[in-house]
Amino acid sequence: MINFITNFGFSVLRLSTPIIYAALACTVTKKAGLLNMSVEGMMLCAALLGVISSALTQSVLLGVLGAMLAGCLVGALISYVNLVGKSELYLTCIAINLMATGGTTFALYMITGAKGTTFSYLASLAVPTIQIPIIKDIPLLGPILSGHSLLTYLAFLCTALIWWLLFKTRLGLRLRSVGENPHAAESVGISVTRIRTTAYLIAGAVAGLGGAFMSMSYVAWFSRDMVAGRGFIGLSANNIANGSPVVATIFSMLFGMADTVANILQLTDAGIAYFVKMLPYVITIVGMVVMSVFQIRRRKHMKQKAVAAAIQEAAAEKQT
Amino acid sequence: MSELLRVENLTKVYSNGFVANSDISFSVNAGEIHALVGENGAGKTTLMKMLFGMEDYQKGAIYLNDKKLEMKSALDAIHNGIGMIHQHFMLVPSLSIAENIVLGIEPTKAVMFNYKEAVRMTSEAAKKYGFDLDVTQRVSDISVGSMQKVEILKALIRGVKVLIMDEPTAVLTPQETRELFEQLHRLQEQGYAIIFISHKLEEIMELCDRVTVLRKGKCLGTYDISDMTQERISNLMIGRDVELRFQKDDPESGEDLLLVSDLIVVGDDGKRNIDGVSFRVRAGEVVGIAGVEGSGQTELAAAITGTEPYHSGSITLSGEEIRGHTVRQLREMGMASIHEDRMTIGASVNQSIRDNIIADRFYRPEFRKFIFTDKKAIDEFVDRCIEEFEIACDDADQPVRMLSGGNIQKVVVAREFTSGCRFILASQPTRGIDVGTTEMIRKRLVSMSHENKVATLLISADLNELLEVSDRLLVLRRGKIVAAFPKASEVSEDKLGEYMLGIRTMTPQEMEGLL
């Protein structure tokens, strides 16, 4: 039983990692007023470039940096097309995602001659796992928290880092002002284009780390479509969190937990596993509808009150 | 007092040839509150934008402390010492007051934003200028009056010496207005110059030292307030250049078609935008509604056309309450409307001329063949409209946005005038369009009423238009009808202006029977 619990806890953290990176990448652009639907494509490109650069340089660090660079390049491309070329952001992002799917498979084939995976073709490296001293010896908690990939720990560090960036730095203040009222920001001399480009570059770097986790930690090779929707899951975690990096991380872990439960159930009953996998999203959708209905009702109620008061006032004035 | 800002022969011609400002010259002294007045469309907004670097100009110059200014953006204006308080605040709601004020010039400690220093800076400035603000509060939690103070502080902290205020009291309660005036006087004592733009003459008389009057893009001069009365300012603004271009007979009005009684429309802020309005429009007559911006003209039009709800009272068309009817049902009941905003509501600009003209009738049997539209019948009808209304276009397939403003409006009136309506609401029907089209629309409005017995309600900011087209005239001010004239042709524009601007008000007894 204890074994089961520790395995479960360990898996939750492991499966949450890429989702956390995706959610944080979306949080940065969301705060700048842009929905980052391309995070899936960013991660996929990063996963491939991480493998290639680590295989070429035989350096884990350069591999991870290569992945981050890939994310940044995708971010720069979107900024250019959207902010300079004035194209529709969502269409751009959809195009980027589709391009990433086809492009990475094509690149894979050109480099290795294989269409599915780099496994046994490229000698890519994996990010090391870390045994945390002292903590690893705590019963129950130790095996859950210790022994993860460096990138998993970095994900939680990133949460704090993004929070600090958004709420404690000058860039963060400007970024939030651009997201909420670009005209106000513009009127005091803040360049909306520059801030949004910066946001996309940061998002690219963070998504790049998520991609690196997929191909250099989760497994140690690249395979086609390996991100498998984790970018979109992160996107919805960020949407529920409404721009808070901490809440986004918590919801990412909740989605990671659902993934874990589904994985376990898959061993016994595949049908139920898919049902469980679906649950967090069903809850999200229902939650969003309920929240929005509640808000609409409240607004309506407030208006009704204002109307009633105004009409009463008018009647009183008429009498005098 | 020393001269701070001087404007010499400023002239602005827009690319479509419209002369918004011609040869405007005036000056503002340090320690002066200077009023800038003019009717809607007199050129105040353009002048303001030029002073604030948002518009360029063809001729003339702006001097500050005798130094000629070259401004390419609002930011340049601020750097040069000219600030502006917009009617719509430029604030970020989720940030604190302090953060909003220092945005763009944030104090930093290493790479961090130094919030403590921002709070210190801003609360010090607030104290210095006598603003009672808790700078750590979020902007989303404060009143409109406080938001305005934040905007003023934002300008002052950047070293602005001239403050342009665009109708600052329009959004304030009477108490807040009082407070604002005290603060402006304090700034005045400290040597700041304030340009105060307003429609409210009593406020100008109370607050300002001098007044510059604009009319039709020209500057009529600058006057000391002590030499002026509200009546004189009003007469200067409205002027005596109204000429009636065509003669028309008295109407033979028939039964009541539109009946509005005790109408109240409440805005989202709980304000009564329409406050107990009653009037009727009879078949065969044109009733004009005059009013300055913000008087409730827009809200009244929205309520009558069924696009916005009304909250008390009633509106009936041929005896039937319009509440609960869809816009399509209202149109079938005989309502037509020329919306004040032709680019977003009056026309669907990305669609063709044909689609725009048949938008309200494509489903009628004469344009249908089984379940399909009858292209031949539609084309015939649309071509007739294009010919009759002289719409200058390549063909009926041309998207409306490719047309000139006048021709876009012709598409709108072609649809509305041929809809077979019994009542038509014309809201600013000739705003910003060429003389020829204006003439055509005005003549059509009169002939539709007088010959075809359509009831017409004309809502306009253009006094020429109101006096020329209307049979009867009502004046709307702050959501109330404050004057009613049985014969528009006998109303003098001076008098009309005085009612619009709040110098005079008719009693309910005086208006009895005229509504």
Tab-separated table of N, CA, C and O in Angstrom, chain A residues 164 167-171 173-174 176-178 180-181 183-190 303 306-307 310-311 313-315 317-318, chain B residues 75 78 89-95 99 103-106 108 111-113 154 158 262 264 266-268 270 272 275 311-312 480:
chain	number	residue	atom	x	y	z
A	164	TRP	N	7.352	36.401	-9.268
A	164	TRP	CA	8.223	37.536	-8.935
A	164	TRP	C	8.327	38.502	-10.114
A	164	TRP	O	8.202	39.714	-9.971
A	167	PHE	N	4.889	40.409	-10.542
A	167	PHE	CA	4.360	41.270	-9.482
A	167	PHE	C	5.408	42.103	-8.762
A	167	PHE	O	5.061	42.961	-7.969
A	168	LYS	N	6.685	41.843	-9.022
A	168	LYS	CA	7.701	42.575	-8.270
A	168	LYS	C	8.639	43.392	-9.147
A	168	LYS	O	9.394	44.205	-8.633
A	169	THR	N	8.633	43.165	-10.438
A	169	THR	CA	9.587	43.902	-11.268
A	169	THR	C	8.878	44.991	-12.082
A	169	THR	O	7.653	44.984	-12.224
A	170	ARG	N	9.707	45.881	-12.614
A	170	ARG	CA	9.160	46.946	-13.447
A	170	ARG	C	8.552	46.366	-14.723
A	170	ARG	O	7.472	46.760	-15.153
A	171	LEU	N	9.254	45.378	-15.288
A	171	LEU	CA	8.729	44.744	-16.499
A	171	LEU	C	7.341	44.147	-16.227
A	171	LEU	O	6.429	44.276	-17.034
A	173	LEU	N	5.114	45.044	-13.985
A	173	LEU	CA	4.120	46.108	-13.835
A	173	LEU	C	3.674	46.605	-15.216
A	173	LEU	O	2.478	46.753	-15.489
A	174	ARG	N	4.651	46.814	-16.080
A	174	ARG	CA	4.335	47.308	-17.428
A	174	ARG	C	3.561	46.263	-18.212
A	174	ARG	O	2.628	46.582	-18.942
A	176	ARG	N	1.587	43.939	-17.039
A	176	ARG	CA	0.191	43.873	-16.582
A	176	ARG	C	-0.606	45.072	-17.071
A	176	ARG	O	-1.776	44.960	-17.428
A	177	SER	N	0.029	46.248	-17.100
A	177	SER	CA	-0.705	47.433	-17.565
A	177	SER	C	-1.041	47.299	-19.053
A	177	SER	O	-2.128	47.671	-19.488
A	178	VAL	N	-0.120	46.736	-19.821
A	178	VAL	CA	-0.377	46.531	-21.249
A	178	VAL	C	-1.530	45.536	-21.436
A	178	VAL	O	-2.399	45.711	-22.289
A	180	GLU	N	-4.012	44.943	-19.404
A	180	GLU	CA	-5.317	45.397	-18.942
A	180	GLU	C	-5.843	46.602	-19.697
A	180	GLU	O	-7.034	46.685	-19.993
A	181	ASN	N	-4.975	47.551	-19.973
A	181	ASN	CA	-5.410	48.747	-20.696
A	181	ASN	C	-4.272	49.268	-21.567
A	181	ASN	O	-3.534	50.158	-21.166
A	183	HIS	N	-4.161	51.199	-24.022
A	183	HIS	CA	-4.183	52.634	-24.310
A	183	HIS	C	-3.529	53.428	-23.180
A	183	HIS	O	-2.798	54.383	-23.418
A	184	ALA	N	-3.831	53.010	-21.944
A	184	ALA	CA	-3.240	53.694	-20.797
A	184	ALA	C	-1.730	53.540	-20.827
A	184	ALA	O	-0.997	54.502	-20.591
A	185	ALA	N	-1.260	52.328	-21.126
A	185	ALA	CA	0.179	52.087	-21.164
A	185	ALA	C	0.820	52.925	-22.263
A	185	ALA	O	1.830	53.597	-22.052
A	186	GLU	N	0.191	52.919	-23.411
A	186	GLU	CA	0.707	53.675	-24.552
A	186	GLU	C	0.803	55.166	-24.194
A	186	GLU	O	1.765	55.838	-24.543
A	187	SER	N	-0.213	55.660	-23.477
A	187	SER	CA	-0.282	57.095	-23.192
A	187	SER	C	0.824	57.557	-22.245
A	187	SER	O	1.072	58.736	-22.134
A	188	VAL	N	1.461	56.629	-21.533
A	188	VAL	CA	2.585	57.049	-20.687
A	188	VAL	C	3.913	56.583	-21.279
A	188	VAL	O	4.924	56.529	-20.595
A	189	GLY	N	3.899	56.254	-22.562
A	189	GLY	CA	5.150	55.999	-23.265
A	189	GLY	C	5.642	54.565	-23.219
A	189	GLY	O	6.797	54.306	-23.523
A	190	ILE	N	4.782	53.621	-22.814
A	190	ILE	CA	5.190	52.220	-22.820
A	190	ILE	C	4.860	51.637	-24.190
A	190	ILE	O	3.735	51.780	-24.671
A	303	LYS	N	-27.982	46.007	-11.668
A	303	LYS	CA	-28.640	46.960	-12.556
A	303	LYS	C	-30.094	47.158	-12.114
A	303	LYS	O	-30.586	48.278	-12.058
A	306	ALA	N	-30.202	49.418	-9.207
A	306	ALA	CA	-29.930	50.804	-9.604
A	306	ALA	C	-31.163	51.414	-10.272
A	306	ALA	O	-31.536	52.552	-10.004
A	307	VAL	N	-31.828	50.602	-11.120
A	307	VAL	CA	-33.021	51.074	-11.819
A	307	VAL	C	-34.126	51.387	-10.817
A	307	VAL	O	-34.744	52.454	-10.860
A	310	ALA	N	-33.365	54.539	-8.945
A	310	ALA	CA	-33.501	55.721	-9.797
A	310	ALA	C	-34.965	56.063	-10.020
A	310	ALA	O	-35.358	57.229	-10.012
A	311	ILE	N	-35.796	55.025	-10.193
A	311	ILE	CA	-37.212	55.274	-10.453
A	311	ILE	C	-37.900	55.804	-9.197
A	311	ILE	O	-38.733	56.711	-9.266
A	313	GLU	N	-36.450	57.535	-6.904
A	313	GLU	CA	-35.973	58.909	-6.789
A	313	GLU	C	-36.800	59.825	-7.688
A	313	GLU	O	-37.214	60.905	-7.269
A	314	ALA	N	-37.042	59.358	-8.911
A	314	ALA	CA	-37.814	60.162	-9.861
A	314	ALA	C	-39.213	60.417	-9.326
A	314	ALA	O	-39.738	61.534	-9.411
A	315	ALA	N	-39.826	59.370	-8.733
A	315	ALA	CA	-41.180	59.504	-8.193
A	315	ALA	C	-41.199	60.497	-7.040
A	315	ALA	O	-42.098	61.338	-6.928
A	317	GLU	N	-39.113	62.975	-6.564
A	317	GLU	CA	-38.921	64.315	-7.096
A	317	GLU	C	-40.223	64.872	-7.651
A	317	GLU	O	-40.522	66.044	-7.516
A	318	LYS	N	-40.988	63.992	-8.270
A	318	LYS	CA	-42.225	64.417	-8.912
A	318	LYS	C	-43.209	64.943	-7.875
A	318	LYS	O	-43.945	65.892	-8.129
B	75	LEU	N	3.138	61.928	-26.082
B	75	LEU	CA	4.296	61.858	-25.191
B	75	LEU	C	5.167	63.100	-25.319
B	75	LEU	O	5.660	63.637	-24.333
B	78	ILE	N	3.609	65.877	-23.391
B	78	ILE	CA	3.852	65.768	-21.951
B	78	ILE	C	5.283	66.209	-21.628
B	78	ILE	O	5.518	66.962	-20.689
B	89	PHE	N	-10.909	57.835	-18.813
B	89	PHE	CA	-9.652	57.792	-18.081
B	89	PHE	C	-8.732	56.726	-18.634
B	89	PHE	O	-9.162	55.668	-19.056
B	90	MET	N	-7.439	57.031	-18.605
B	90	MET	CA	-6.421	56.095	-19.079
B	90	MET	C	-5.795	55.417	-17.868
B	90	MET	O	-4.653	55.697	-17.513
B	91	LEU	N	-6.568	54.549	-17.213
B	91	LEU	CA	-6.083	53.923	-15.988
B	91	LEU	C	-6.146	52.403	-16.082
B	91	LEU	O	-6.911	51.852	-16.862
B	92	VAL	N	-5.326	51.746	-15.272
B	92	VAL	CA	-5.325	50.291	-15.210
B	92	VAL	C	-6.013	49.878	-13.907
B	92	VAL	O	-5.470	50.089	-12.838
B	93	PRO	N	-7.224	49.323	-14.007
B	93	PRO	CA	-8.055	49.114	-12.818
B	93	PRO	C	-7.428	48.248	-11.721
B	93	PRO	O	-7.619	48.537	-10.544
B	94	SER	N	-6.685	47.208	-12.080
B	94	SER	CA	-6.226	46.299	-11.026
B	94	SER	C	-4.966	46.810	-10.324
B	94	SER	O	-4.532	46.240	-9.341
B	95	LEU	N	-4.394	47.876	-10.827
B	95	LEU	CA	-3.206	48.430	-10.170
B	95	LEU	C	-3.617	49.472	-9.135
B	95	LEU	O	-4.695	50.053	-9.205
B	99	GLU	N	0.770	52.938	-8.366
B	99	GLU	CA	1.322	52.265	-9.547
B	99	GLU	C	0.842	52.931	-10.822
B	99	GLU	O	1.596	53.110	-11.784
B	103	LEU	N	3.414	54.773	-13.567
B	103	LEU	CA	3.580	53.906	-14.731
B	103	LEU	C	4.353	54.641	-15.835
B	103	LEU	O	4.008	55.749	-16.208
B	104	GLY	N	5.408	54.011	-16.325
B	104	GLY	CA	6.218	54.647	-17.363
B	104	GLY	C	7.426	55.382	-16.814
B	104	GLY	O	8.406	55.581	-17.513
B	105	ILE	N	7.339	55.824	-15.543
B	105	ILE	CA	8.491	56.503	-14.925
B	105	ILE	C	8.741	55.878	-13.554
B	105	ILE	O	8.988	56.564	-12.565
B	106	GLU	N	8.657	54.532	-13.508
B	106	GLU	CA	8.684	53.828	-12.234
B	106	GLU	C	10.028	53.968	-11.525
B	106	GLU	O	11.075	53.871	-12.153
B	108	THR	N	12.948	52.332	-9.435
B	108	THR	CA	13.386	50.936	-9.351
B	108	THR	C	14.499	50.784	-8.336
B	108	THR	O	15.182	51.743	-7.986
B	111	VAL	N	16.592	45.476	-10.390
B	111	VAL	CA	15.605	45.277	-11.450
B	111	VAL	C	14.189	45.317	-10.896
B	111	VAL	O	13.217	45.196	-11.621
B	112	MET	N	14.106	45.464	-9.578
B	112	MET	CA	12.783	45.407	-8.960
B	112	MET	C	12.085	46.754	-9.057
B	112	MET	O	12.720	47.806	-9.032
B	113	PHE	N	10.760	46.689	-9.129
B	113	PHE	CA	9.944	47.892	-9.038
B	113	PHE	C	9.887	48.291	-7.571
B	113	PHE	O	9.564	47.471	-6.714
B	154	LYS	N	-1.175	62.268	-12.301
B	154	LYS	CA	-0.321	61.630	-13.297
B	154	LYS	C	0.350	62.687	-14.173
B	154	LYS	O	1.528	62.593	-14.477
B	158	ARG	N	4.584	64.468	-13.844
B	158	ARG	CA	5.472	64.464	-15.005
B	158	ARG	C	5.924	65.881	-15.375
B	158	ARG	O	6.499	66.095	-16.434
B	262	ASP	N	-43.771	59.585	-19.942
B	262	ASP	CA	-43.037	59.418	-18.675
B	262	ASP	C	-41.874	58.457	-18.800
B	262	ASP	O	-41.617	57.647	-17.907
B	264	ILE	N	-38.434	56.704	-18.623
B	264	ILE	CA	-37.199	56.775	-17.834
B	264	ILE	C	-36.247	55.688	-18.321
B	264	ILE	O	-36.632	54.528	-18.446
B	266	VAL	N	-32.479	54.219	-17.331
B	266	VAL	CA	-31.418	54.314	-16.333
B	266	VAL	C	-30.144	53.713	-16.903
B	266	VAL	O	-30.165	52.627	-17.476
B	267	GLY	N	-29.042	54.425	-16.761
B	267	GLY	CA	-27.752	53.918	-17.257
B	267	GLY	C	-27.141	52.919	-16.297
B	267	GLY	O	-27.654	52.708	-15.189
B	268	ASP	N	-26.040	52.298	-16.703
B	268	ASP	CA	-25.391	51.300	-15.857
B	268	ASP	C	-24.905	51.896	-14.536
B	268	ASP	O	-24.744	51.189	-13.553
B	270	GLY	N	-26.562	53.933	-12.762
B	270	GLY	CA	-27.706	54.313	-11.942
B	270	GLY	C	-28.212	55.723	-12.231
B	270	GLY	O	-29.134	56.207	-11.590
B	272	ARG	N	-30.165	58.629	-14.347
B	272	ARG	CA	-31.315	58.645	-15.251
B	272	ARG	C	-30.929	59.383	-16.534
B	272	ARG	O	-30.934	60.604	-16.587
B	275	ASP	N	-35.133	61.095	-18.284
B	275	ASP	CA	-35.709	61.324	-16.974
B	275	ASP	C	-37.131	61.892	-17.086
B	275	ASP	O	-37.331	63.090	-16.989
B	311	HIS	N	-36.942	51.672	-18.687
B	311	HIS	CA	-37.203	51.118	-17.365
B	311	HIS	C	-38.487	51.588	-16.717
B	311	HIS	O	-38.939	51.012	-15.748
B	312	SER	N	-39.064	52.664	-17.247
B	312	SER	CA	-40.340	53.094	-16.712
B	312	SER	C	-41.018	53.924	-17.800
B	312	SER	O	-40.346	54.449	-18.676
B	480	LYS	N	-34.122	65.548	-19.698
B	480	LYS	CA	-35.463	66.107	-19.544
B	480	LYS	C	-35.768	67.018	-20.730
B	480	LYS	O	-34.858	67.631	-21.303
